Amino acid sequence: MRLHDRNWMQIRDYLEHDDRVVLPIGSTEQHGYLSLGTDAILAERVAVEAAEPLGIPVLPGMPFGMAPYFAAYPGSMTLRMSTYIEVVRDLLDCLHLQGFRRIAIINGHGGNAPVSGLVREWLAQPRAERVEVLFHNWWNAPRTAAAASQFDPDQMHGAWVENFAWTRVAGADIPTEPIPALDREKLGRLSRQEMLEIAPDGSHGGAYQRSDEDMAAVWAAGVSEVRAQLENGWFK
């Protein structure tokens, strides 16, 4: 259930019988012909669909992340690492204060990886009661990655693997022919201007799209894998 579809008293009552909550985190950044909100859209949607049958509240997806390498693309936003880490820390503190003891961070953006280090630091602090925090990259978790790999080993940024009906935008004509995949190692060493030059349309290569049937299989794996984390990924 979406937190925004409940009032505070309903969440208070929920906490009387369950202490799980989901925090989706994403980014607002270029995704080629797809929505600038792709990472945030996917993180929140996969979390909501996974949590709905379990009755677990899902916070609004964090729309901004760490994406300095895309800052030259208009509309792409990025936060400093220090800023982002402190925002997530504040949210964890707030959730703990209110009585949530099992917090699942569902991440939709590779640049947010440093949050996993914050989680370990935050959990290491002594507390009177046990608190658990999961950090789950939904798109490259084992079963989801395997589902995508059966169709295409190239799973690049801004390409087919992120092209769902809910990440497409009106008026964008998506190319039908694939382009060569860029070197991932080289991409990690580029300035923001070099990134714009090497990927002028934003896609990092491979096919731009696959059939909706293929994408449905990838999505089903993602939802199932997140749901398994929410059900069975805890120590207690």
Coordinates of N, CA and C in Angstrom, one line a residue:
M1 N 0.8 -1.2 0.0 CA 0.0 0.0 0.0 C 0.9 1.2 0.0
R2 N 0.5 2.2 -0.8 CA 1.2 3.5 -0.8 C 0.9 4.3 0.5
L3 N 2.0 4.8 1.1 CA 1.8 5.6 2.3 C 0.9 6.8 2.1
H4 N 1.0 7.3 0.9 CA 0.2 8.5 0.5 C -1.3 8.2 0.4
D5 N -1.6 6.9 0.4 CA -3.0 6.5 0.3 C -3.6 6.2 1.7
R6 N -2.9 6.5 2.7 CA -3.3 6.3 4.1 C -3.1 7.6 4.9
N7 N -3.8 7.7 6.1 CA -3.5 8.8 7.0 C -2.7 8.3 8.1
W8 N -2.2 9.2 9.0 CA -1.3 8.8 10.0 C -1.8 7.9 11.0
M9 N -3.1 8.0 11.3 CA -3.7 7.1 12.3 C -3.8 5.6 11.8
Q10 N -4.0 5.5 10.4 CA -4.0 4.1 9.9 C -2.6 3.5 9.9
I11 N -1.5 4.3 9.8 CA -0.2 3.8 9.9 C 0.1 3.5 11.4
R12 N -0.4 4.3 12.3 CA -0.2 4.0 13.7 C -0.8 2.6 14.0
D13 N -2.0 2.4 13.5 CA -2.7 1.1 13.7 C -1.9 -0.1 13.1
Y14 N -1.4 0.2 11.9 CA -0.6 -0.8 11.2 C 0.6 -1.3 12.1
L15 N 1.2 -0.3 12.8 CA 2.4 -0.6 13.6 C 2.1 -1.5 14.8
E16 N 0.8 -1.6 15.1 CA 0.5 -2.5 16.2 C 0.6 -4.0 15.9
H17 N 0.7 -4.3 14.6 CA 0.8 -5.7 14.2 C 1.9 -6.0 13.2
D18 N 2.6 -5.0 12.7 CA 3.7 -5.2 11.7 C 4.7 -4.0 11.8
D19 N 5.9 -4.3 11.6 CA 6.9 -3.2 11.7 C 7.8 -3.1 10.4
R20 N 7.2 -3.6 9.3 CA 7.9 -3.5 8.0 C 7.5 -2.2 7.3
V21 N 8.4 -1.7 6.5 CA 8.2 -0.5 5.7 C 9.1 -0.5 4.5
V22 N 8.7 0.1 3.4 CA 9.6 0.1 2.2 C 9.9 1.6 1.8
L23 N 11.2 1.8 1.5 CA 11.6 3.1 1.0 C 12.2 2.9 -0.3
P24 N 11.5 3.3 -1.4 CA 12.1 3.2 -2.8 C 13.0 4.4 -3.0
I25 N 14.1 4.2 -3.6 CA 15.0 5.3 -4.0 C 15.4 5.2 -5.5
G26 N 15.4 6.3 -6.1 CA 15.7 6.3 -7.5 C 16.6 7.5 -8.0
S27 N 16.2 8.1 -9.1 CA 17.0 9.2 -9.6 C 16.2 9.9 -10.7
T28 N 16.5 11.2 -10.9 CA 15.9 11.9 -12.1 C 17.1 12.2 -13.0
E29 N 17.1 11.5 -14.1 CA 18.3 11.6 -15.0 C 17.9 11.2 -16.4
Q30 N 18.7 11.5 -17.3 CA 18.4 11.1 -18.7 C 18.4 9.6 -18.8
H31 N 17.5 9.1 -19.6 CA 17.4 7.7 -20.0 C 17.2 7.6 -21.5
G32 N 17.9 8.3 -22.2 CA 17.7 8.3 -23.7 C 16.3 8.7 -24.0
Y33 N 15.6 7.9 -24.7 CA 14.2 8.3 -25.2 C 13.2 8.0 -24.1
L34 N 13.6 7.5 -23.0 CA 12.6 7.2 -21.9 C 12.5 8.3 -20.9
S35 N 11.6 8.2 -20.0 CA 11.4 9.3 -19.0 C 12.6 9.6 -18.2
L36 N 12.8 10.9 -17.9 CA 13.8 11.3 -17.0 C 13.6 10.7 -15.6
G37 N 12.4 10.3 -15.3 CA 12.1 9.7 -14.0 C 12.1 8.2 -13.9
T38 N 12.7 7.6 -15.0 CA 12.7 6.1 -15.1 C 13.1 5.4 -13.8
D39 N 14.2 5.7 -13.2 CA 14.7 5.0 -12.0 C 13.8 5.1 -10.9
A40 N 13.2 6.3 -10.7 CA 12.3 6.6 -9.6 C 11.0 5.9 -9.8
I41 N 10.5 5.9 -11.1 CA 9.2 5.3 -11.4 C 9.3 3.8 -11.2
L42 N 10.4 3.2 -11.7 CA 10.5 1.7 -11.5 C 10.7 1.3 -10.1
A43 N 11.5 2.0 -9.3 CA 11.8 1.6 -7.9 C 10.5 1.7 -7.1
E44 N 9.7 2.7 -7.3 CA 8.4 2.8 -6.6 C 7.4 1.8 -7.0
R45 N 7.3 1.7 -8.3 CA 6.3 0.7 -8.8 C 6.6 -0.7 -8.5
V46 N 7.8 -1.1 -8.6 CA 8.2 -2.5 -8.2 C 7.9 -2.7 -6.7
A47 N 8.2 -1.7 -5.9 CA 8.0 -1.8 -4.5 C 6.5 -1.9 -4.1
V48 N 5.7 -1.1 -4.8 CA 4.3 -1.1 -4.5 C 3.6 -2.4 -4.9
E49 N 4.0 -2.9 -6.1 CA 3.4 -4.2 -6.6 C 3.9 -5.3 -5.7
A50 N 5.1 -5.3 -5.2 CA 5.6 -6.4 -4.4 C 5.0 -6.3 -3.0
A51 N 4.8 -5.1 -2.5 CA 4.3 -5.0 -1.1 C 2.8 -5.1 -1.0
E52 N 2.0 -4.8 -2.0 CA 0.6 -4.7 -1.9 C -0.1 -6.0 -1.3
P53 N 0.2 -7.2 -1.8 CA -0.4 -8.4 -1.2 C 0.0 -8.6 0.3
L54 N 1.1 -8.0 0.7 CA 1.5 -8.2 2.1 C 1.0 -7.1 3.0
G55 N 0.4 -6.0 2.4 CA -0.1 -4.9 3.3 C 1.0 -4.1 3.9
I56 N 2.2 -4.0 3.3 CA 3.3 -3.3 3.8 C 3.3 -1.9 3.2
P57 N 3.4 -0.8 4.0 CA 3.4 0.5 3.4 C 4.7 0.8 2.7
V58 N 4.5 1.6 1.6 CA 5.6 2.0 0.7 C 5.7 3.5 0.7
L59 N 6.8 4.1 1.1 CA 6.9 5.5 1.1 C 7.0 6.0 -0.3
P60 N 6.8 7.3 -0.6 CA 7.0 7.8 -1.9 C 8.4 7.6 -2.3
G61 N 8.6 7.3 -3.6 CA 10.0 7.1 -4.0 C 10.8 8.4 -4.0
M62 N 12.0 8.3 -3.5 CA 12.9 9.5 -3.6 C 13.3 9.7 -5.0
P63 N 12.9 10.9 -5.5 CA 13.1 11.1 -7.0 C 14.5 11.5 -7.4
F64 N 15.3 12.0 -6.5 CA 16.7 12.4 -6.8 C 17.7 11.5 -6.2
G65 N 18.8 11.3 -7.0 CA 19.9 10.5 -6.5 C 21.2 11.1 -6.8
M66 N 22.2 10.2 -6.9 CA 23.6 10.7 -7.2 C 23.9 10.3 -8.7
A67 N 24.0 11.3 -9.5 CA 24.2 11.1 -10.9 C 25.0 12.2 -11.5
P68 N 26.2 12.6 -11.0 CA 26.9 13.7 -11.5 C 27.4 13.5 -12.9
Y69 N 27.6 12.3 -13.4 CA 28.0 12.0 -14.7 C 27.0 12.3 -15.8
F70 N 25.7 12.5 -15.4 CA 24.7 12.9 -16.3 C 24.2 14.3 -16.3
A71 N 24.9 15.1 -15.5 CA 24.5 16.5 -15.2 C 24.5 17.4 -16.5
A72 N 25.2 17.0 -17.5 CA 25.2 17.8 -18.7 C 23.9 17.6 -19.6
Y73 N 23.2 16.6 -19.3 CA 21.9 16.4 -20.0 C 20.8 17.2 -19.4
P74 N 20.2 18.1 -20.1 CA 19.1 18.9 -19.4 C 18.1 18.1 -18.8
G75 N 17.7 18.5 -17.6 CA 16.6 17.8 -16.8 C 17.2 16.7 -15.8
S76 N 18.5 16.4 -16.0 CA 19.1 15.4 -15.1 C 19.5 16.1 -13.8
M77 N 19.1 15.6 -12.7 CA 19.5 16.2 -11.4 C 20.4 15.3 -10.6
T78 N 21.3 15.9 -9.8 CA 22.1 15.1 -8.9 C 22.4 15.8 -7.6
L79 N 22.5 15.0 -6.6 CA 22.8 15.5 -5.3 C 24.2 15.1 -4.9
R80 N 24.9 15.9 -4.1 CA 26.2 15.5 -3.6 C 26.1 14.3 -2.7
M81 N 27.1 13.4 -2.7 CA 27.1 12.2 -1.9 C 26.8 12.5 -0.5
S82 N 27.4 13.6 0.0 CA 27.2 13.9 1.5 C 25.8 14.3 1.7
T83 N 25.2 15.0 0.8 CA 23.8 15.4 1.0 C 22.9 14.2 0.9
Y84 N 23.1 13.4 0.0 CA 22.2 12.2 -0.2 C 22.3 11.3 1.0
I85 N 23.5 11.0 1.4 CA 23.7 10.1 2.6 C 22.9 10.6 3.8
E86 N 23.0 11.9 4.0 CA 22.4 12.5 5.2 C 20.9 12.5 5.1
V87 N 20.3 12.6 3.9 CA 18.9 12.5 3.7 C 18.4 11.1 4.1
V88 N 19.1 10.1 3.6 CA 18.7 8.7 3.9 C 18.9 8.5 5.3
R89 N 19.9 9.0 5.9 CA 20.1 8.8 7.4 C 19.0 9.4 8.2
D90 N 18.6 10.6 7.8 CA 17.5 11.2 8.5 C 16.2 10.4 8.4
L91 N 15.9 9.8 7.2 CA 14.7 9.0 7.0 C 14.8 7.7 7.8
L92 N 15.9 7.1 7.9 CA 16.1 5.9 8.7 C 15.9 6.3 10.2
D93 N 16.4 7.4 10.6 CA 16.2 7.8 12.0 C 14.7 8.0 12.3
C94 N 14.0 8.6 11.4 CA 12.6 9.0 11.6 C 11.8 7.7 11.7
L95 N 12.1 6.8 10.7 CA 11.3 5.5 10.7 C 11.6 4.7 12.0
H96 N 12.8 4.7 12.4 CA 13.1 4.0 13.7 C 12.4 4.6 14.9
L97 N 12.4 5.9 14.9 CA 11.7 6.6 16.0 C 10.3 6.3 16.1
Q98 N 9.6 6.1 15.0 CA 8.2 5.8 14.9 C 7.8 4.4 15.2
G99 N 8.8 3.5 15.2 CA 8.6 2.1 15.6 C 8.8 1.1 14.5
F100 N 9.2 1.5 13.3 CA 9.5 0.6 12.2 C 10.8 -0.1 12.6
R101 N 10.8 -1.4 12.5 CA 12.0 -2.2 12.8 C 12.6 -3.0 11.7
R102 N 11.8 -3.1 10.6 CA 12.3 -3.8 9.4 C 12.1 -2.9 8.2
I103 N 13.2 -2.3 7.7 CA 13.1 -1.3 6.7 C 13.8 -1.8 5.4
A104 N 13.0 -1.8 4.3 CA 13.6 -2.3 3.0 C 13.8 -1.1 2.1
I105 N 15.0 -0.8 1.8 CA 15.4 0.2 0.8 C 15.4 -0.5 -0.6
I106 N 14.5 -0.2 -1.5 CA 14.5 -0.7 -2.8 C 15.1 0.3 -3.8
N107 N 16.3 0.0 -4.3 CA 17.0 0.9 -5.1 C 16.8 0.7 -6.6
G108 N 16.6 1.8 -7.3 CA 16.5 1.7 -8.7 C 17.6 2.4 -9.5
H109 N 18.7 2.8 -8.9 CA 19.7 3.6 -9.6 C 21.1 3.2 -9.1
G110 N 21.9 2.7 -10.0 CA 23.2 2.3 -9.6 C 24.1 3.3 -8.9
G111 N 23.9 4.6 -9.2 CA 24.7 5.6 -8.6 C 24.4 5.8 -7.1
N112 N 23.3 5.2 -6.7 CA 23.0 5.3 -5.2 C 23.7 4.2 -4.4
A113 N 24.6 3.4 -5.0 CA 25.2 2.3 -4.3 C 25.9 2.7 -2.9
P114 N 26.4 4.0 -2.8 CA 27.0 4.3 -1.5 C 26.1 4.2 -0.3
V115 N 24.8 4.2 -0.6 CA 23.8 4.1 0.5 C 24.0 2.8 1.3
S116 N 24.5 1.7 0.6 CA 24.7 0.4 1.3 C 25.7 0.6 2.4
G117 N 26.7 1.4 2.2 CA 27.7 1.7 3.2 C 27.1 2.4 4.4
L118 N 26.2 3.4 4.1 CA 25.5 4.1 5.2 C 24.7 3.1 6.0
V119 N 24.0 2.2 5.3 CA 23.2 1.2 6.0 C 24.0 0.4 7.0
R120 N 25.2 0.0 6.6 CA 26.0 -0.8 7.5 C 26.5 0.1 8.7
E121 N 26.8 1.3 8.5 CA 27.2 2.2 9.5 C 26.1 2.5 10.5
W122 N 24.9 2.7 9.9 CA 23.7 3.0 10.7 C 23.3 1.8 11.6
L123 N 23.4 0.6 11.0 CA 23.0 -0.6 11.8 C 24.0 -0.9 12.9
A124 N 25.2 -0.4 12.7 CA 26.3 -0.8 13.7 C 26.1 0.0 15.0
Q125 N 25.3 1.1 15.0 CA 25.1 1.9 16.2 C 24.3 1.0 17.2
P126 N 24.7 1.1 18.5 CA 24.0 0.3 19.5 C 22.6 0.9 19.7
R127 N 21.6 0.0 19.8 CA 20.2 0.3 20.1 C 19.6 -0.7 21.0
A128 N 18.6 -0.2 21.7 CA 17.9 -1.1 22.7 C 17.2 -2.3 22.1
E129 N 16.8 -2.1 20.8 CA 16.0 -3.1 20.2 C 16.7 -3.4 18.8
R130 N 16.5 -4.6 18.3 CA 17.0 -4.9 17.0 C 16.3 -4.2 15.8
V131 N 17.1 -3.7 14.9 CA 16.5 -3.0 13.7 C 17.2 -3.7 12.5
E132 N 16.4 -3.9 11.5 CA 17.0 -4.5 10.2 C 16.7 -3.5 9.1
V133 N 17.7 -3.4 8.2 CA 17.6 -2.6 7.0 C 18.1 -3.5 5.8
L134 N 17.2 -3.7 4.9 CA 17.6 -4.3 3.6 C 18.0 -3.3 2.6
F135 N 19.0 -3.5 1.8 CA 19.3 -2.7 0.6 C 19.3 -3.6 -0.6
H136 N 18.3 -3.4 -1.5 CA 18.1 -4.3 -2.6 C 18.0 -3.5 -3.9
N137 N 19.0 -3.8 -4.8 CA 19.0 -3.3 -6.1 C 18.1 -4.2 -7.0
W138 N 16.9 -3.7 -7.3 CA 15.9 -4.6 -7.8 C 16.2 -5.1 -9.2
W139 N 16.9 -4.2 -10.0 CA 17.0 -4.5 -11.5 C 18.1 -5.5 -11.8
N140 N 19.1 -5.6 -10.9 CA 20.2 -6.6 -11.1 C 20.3 -7.7 -10.1
A141 N 19.2 -7.9 -9.3 CA 19.2 -9.0 -8.4 C 19.2 -10.3 -9.2
P142 N 19.6 -11.4 -8.6 CA 19.9 -12.6 -9.4 C 18.8 -13.1 -10.3
R143 N 17.6 -13.2 -9.8 CA 16.5 -13.8 -10.7 C 16.0 -12.8 -11.7
T144 N 16.1 -11.5 -11.4 CA 15.7 -10.5 -12.4 C 16.7 -10.4 -13.5
A145 N 18.0 -10.4 -13.1 CA 19.0 -10.3 -14.1 C 19.0 -11.6 -15.0
A146 N 18.7 -12.7 -14.4 CA 18.6 -13.9 -15.2 C 17.4 -13.9 -16.2
A147 N 16.3 -13.3 -15.7 CA 15.2 -13.2 -16.6 C 15.5 -12.3 -17.8
A148 N 16.3 -11.2 -17.5 CA 16.6 -10.3 -18.6 C 17.7 -10.9 -19.6
S149 N 18.6 -11.7 -19.0 CA 19.7 -12.3 -19.7 C 19.2 -13.3 -20.7
Q150 N 18.1 -13.9 -20.5 CA 17.6 -14.9 -21.4 C 17.2 -14.3 -22.7
F151 N 16.9 -13.0 -22.7 CA 16.6 -12.3 -23.9 C 17.7 -11.6 -24.6
D152 N 18.6 -11.0 -23.8 CA 19.7 -10.2 -24.3 C 20.8 -10.0 -23.3
P153 N 22.0 -10.3 -23.5 CA 23.1 -10.1 -22.5 C 23.4 -8.6 -22.3
D154 N 23.1 -7.8 -23.3 CA 23.4 -6.4 -23.2 C 22.2 -5.7 -22.5
Q155 N 22.5 -5.2 -21.3 CA 21.5 -4.6 -20.5 C 22.1 -3.2 -20.0
M156 N 22.0 -2.3 -20.9 CA 22.7 -1.0 -20.8 C 21.7 0.1 -20.3
H157 N 22.3 1.1 -19.8 CA 21.5 2.3 -19.4 C 20.8 2.9 -20.5
G158 N 19.5 3.3 -20.3 CA 18.7 3.9 -21.3 C 18.3 3.1 -22.5
A159 N 18.4 1.8 -22.3 CA 18.1 0.9 -23.5 C 16.9 0.0 -23.1
W160 N 16.9 -1.2 -23.8 CA 15.7 -2.0 -23.7 C 15.3 -2.4 -22.3
V161 N 16.3 -2.7 -21.5 CA 15.9 -3.3 -20.2 C 15.2 -2.3 -19.3
E162 N 15.2 -1.0 -19.6 CA 14.4 0.0 -18.8 C 13.2 0.5 -19.6
N163 N 12.9 -0.1 -20.7 CA 11.9 0.3 -21.6 C 10.6 -0.4 -21.3
F164 N 9.8 0.1 -20.4 CA 8.5 -0.5 -20.0 C 7.4 0.5 -20.5
A165 N 6.2 0.1 -20.5 CA 5.1 1.0 -20.9 C 5.0 2.2 -20.0
W166 N 5.4 2.0 -18.8 CA 5.3 3.1 -17.8 C 6.6 3.9 -17.7
T167 N 7.6 3.7 -18.6 CA 8.7 4.6 -18.6 C 8.8 5.3 -20.0
R168 N 7.9 5.0 -20.9 CA 7.9 5.7 -22.2 C 7.2 7.0 -22.1
V169 N 7.6 7.9 -22.9 CA 6.9 9.2 -22.9 C 6.3 9.5 -24.3
A170 N 5.2 10.3 -24.2 CA 4.5 10.7 -25.4 C 5.4 11.5 -26.3
G171 N 5.3 11.2 -27.6 CA 6.0 12.0 -28.6 C 7.4 11.6 -28.9
A172 N 7.9 10.5 -28.2 CA 9.3 10.1 -28.4 C 9.3 8.8 -29.3
D173 N 9.9 9.0 -30.5 CA 10.0 7.9 -31.4 C 11.3 7.1 -31.1
I174 N 11.1 5.9 -30.5 CA 12.2 5.1 -30.1 C 12.8 4.3 -31.3
P175 N 14.1 4.4 -31.5 CA 14.7 3.7 -32.6 C 14.5 2.2 -32.5
T176 N 14.4 1.5 -33.6 CA 14.2 0.1 -33.7 C 15.5 -0.7 -33.9
E177 N 16.5 -0.1 -34.3 CA 17.8 -0.8 -34.6 C 18.7 -0.6 -33.4
P178 N 19.4 -1.7 -33.0 CA 20.3 -1.5 -31.9 C 21.6 -0.8 -32.3
I179 N 22.3 -0.3 -31.3 CA 23.6 0.3 -31.5 C 24.7 -0.4 -30.7
P180 N 25.9 -0.3 -31.0 CA 27.0 -1.0 -30.2 C 26.9 -0.5 -28.8
A181 N 27.2 -1.5 -27.9 CA 27.2 -1.2 -26.4 C 28.5 -0.5 -26.1
L182 N 28.4 0.5 -25.2 CA 29.6 1.2 -24.8 C 30.4 0.4 -23.8
D183 N 31.6 0.7 -23.6 CA 32.5 0.1 -22.6 C 32.2 0.6 -21.2
R184 N 31.7 -0.3 -20.4 CA 31.3 0.1 -19.0 C 32.4 0.7 -18.2
E185 N 33.6 0.1 -18.3 CA 34.7 0.5 -17.6 C 35.1 2.0 -18.0
K186 N 35.1 2.2 -19.3 CA 35.4 3.6 -19.8 C 34.4 4.6 -19.3
L187 N 33.1 4.2 -19.3 CA 32.0 5.1 -18.9 C 32.3 5.6 -17.5
G188 N 32.8 4.7 -16.7 CA 33.0 5.1 -15.3 C 34.1 6.1 -15.1
R189 N 34.9 6.5 -16.1 CA 36.0 7.4 -16.0 C 35.7 8.7 -16.8
L190 N 34.5 8.9 -17.2 CA 34.2 10.1 -18.0 C 33.7 11.3 -17.2
S191 N 34.1 12.5 -17.7 CA 33.5 13.7 -17.1 C 32.0 13.8 -17.6
R192 N 31.3 14.7 -17.1 CA 29.9 14.8 -17.5 C 29.8 15.3 -19.0
Q193 N 30.7 16.1 -19.4 CA 30.7 16.6 -20.8 C 31.1 15.4 -21.8
E194 N 32.1 14.6 -21.3 CA 32.5 13.5 -22.2 C 31.4 12.5 -22.3
M195 N 30.6 12.3 -21.2 CA 29.5 11.4 -21.2 C 28.5 11.8 -22.3
L196 N 28.2 13.1 -22.3 CA 27.3 13.6 -23.3 C 27.8 13.4 -24.7
E197 N 29.1 13.5 -24.9 CA 29.7 13.4 -26.2 C 29.7 11.9 -26.7
I198 N 30.0 11.0 -25.8 CA 30.1 9.6 -26.1 C 28.7 8.9 -26.3
A199 N 27.7 9.5 -25.6 CA 26.3 8.9 -25.7 C 25.4 10.1 -26.0
P200 N 25.4 10.6 -27.2 CA 24.6 11.8 -27.6 C 23.1 11.7 -27.4
D201 N 22.6 10.5 -27.5 CA 21.1 10.3 -27.3 C 20.8 9.8 -25.9
G202 N 21.9 9.5 -25.1 CA 21.7 9.0 -23.8 C 21.8 7.5 -23.6
S203 N 21.5 6.8 -24.6 CA 21.5 5.3 -24.5 C 23.0 4.8 -24.5
H204 N 23.3 3.8 -23.7 CA 24.6 3.3 -23.6 C 24.8 2.1 -24.5
G205 N 23.8 1.8 -25.4 CA 24.0 0.8 -26.4 C 23.1 -0.4 -26.3
G206 N 23.2 -1.2 -27.3 CA 22.3 -2.4 -27.4 C 21.0 -2.1 -28.0
A207 N 20.0 -3.0 -27.8 CA 18.7 -2.7 -28.4 C 18.0 -1.6 -27.6
Y208 N 17.2 -0.9 -28.2 CA 16.4 0.2 -27.6 C 15.1 -0.4 -27.0
Q209 N 14.6 -1.5 -27.5 CA 13.3 -2.0 -27.1 C 13.2 -3.5 -27.4
R210 N 12.3 -4.1 -26.6 CA 11.9 -5.5 -26.8 C 10.4 -5.6 -26.7
S211 N 9.9 -6.8 -27.0 CA 8.4 -6.9 -27.0 C 7.9 -6.7 -25.6
D212 N 6.6 -6.4 -25.5 CA 6.0 -6.2 -24.2 C 6.0 -7.6 -23.4
E213 N 5.9 -8.7 -24.2 CA 5.9 -10.0 -23.6 C 7.2 -10.3 -22.9
D214 N 8.3 -9.9 -23.5 CA 9.6 -10.1 -22.9 C 9.7 -9.2 -21.7
M215 N 9.3 -8.0 -21.8 CA 9.4 -7.1 -20.7 C 8.5 -7.5 -19.5
A216 N 7.4 -8.1 -19.8 CA 6.5 -8.6 -18.7 C 7.2 -9.7 -17.9
A217 N 8.0 -10.5 -18.6 CA 8.7 -11.6 -17.9 C 9.8 -11.0 -17.0
V218 N 10.5 -10.0 -17.4 CA 11.5 -9.3 -16.6 C 10.8 -8.7 -15.4
W219 N 9.7 -8.0 -15.7 CA 9.0 -7.3 -14.6 C 8.5 -8.2 -13.5
A220 N 7.9 -9.3 -14.0 CA 7.4 -10.3 -13.0 C 8.5 -10.9 -12.1
A221 N 9.7 -11.1 -12.7 CA 10.8 -11.6 -11.9 C 11.2 -10.5 -10.9
G222 N 11.2 -9.2 -11.3 CA 11.6 -8.2 -10.4 C 10.6 -8.1 -9.2
V223 N 9.3 -8.1 -9.5 CA 8.3 -8.0 -8.4 C 8.4 -9.2 -7.5
S224 N 8.5 -10.4 -8.1 CA 8.6 -11.6 -7.3 C 9.9 -11.5 -6.3
E225 N 11.0 -11.1 -6.9 CA 12.2 -11.0 -6.1 C 12.1 -10.0 -4.9
V226 N 11.5 -8.9 -5.2 CA 11.3 -7.9 -4.1 C 10.4 -8.4 -3.1
R227 N 9.3 -9.1 -3.5 CA 8.4 -9.6 -2.6 C 9.0 -10.7 -1.7
A228 N 9.9 -11.5 -2.3 CA 10.6 -12.5 -1.5 C 11.5 -11.8 -0.4
Q229 N 12.1 -10.7 -0.7 CA 12.9 -10.0 0.3 C 12.0 -9.5 1.4
L230 N 10.8 -8.9 1.0 CA 9.9 -8.4 2.1 C 9.3 -9.5 3.0
E231 N 9.2 -10.7 2.4 CA 8.6 -11.8 3.2 C 9.7 -12.5 4.0
N232 N 10.8 -12.8 3.3 CA 11.8 -13.7 3.9 C 13.2 -13.2 4.1
G233 N 13.4 -12.0 3.8 CA 14.8 -11.4 3.8 C 15.2 -10.9 5.2
W234 N 14.5 -11.2 6.2 CA 14.8 -10.7 7.6 C 15.3 -11.8 8.5
F235 N 16.1 -11.4 9.5 CA 16.6 -12.4 10.4 C 15.5 -12.9 11.4
K236 N 14.6 -12.0 11.7 CA 13.6 -12.4 12.7 C 12.2 -12.6 12.0

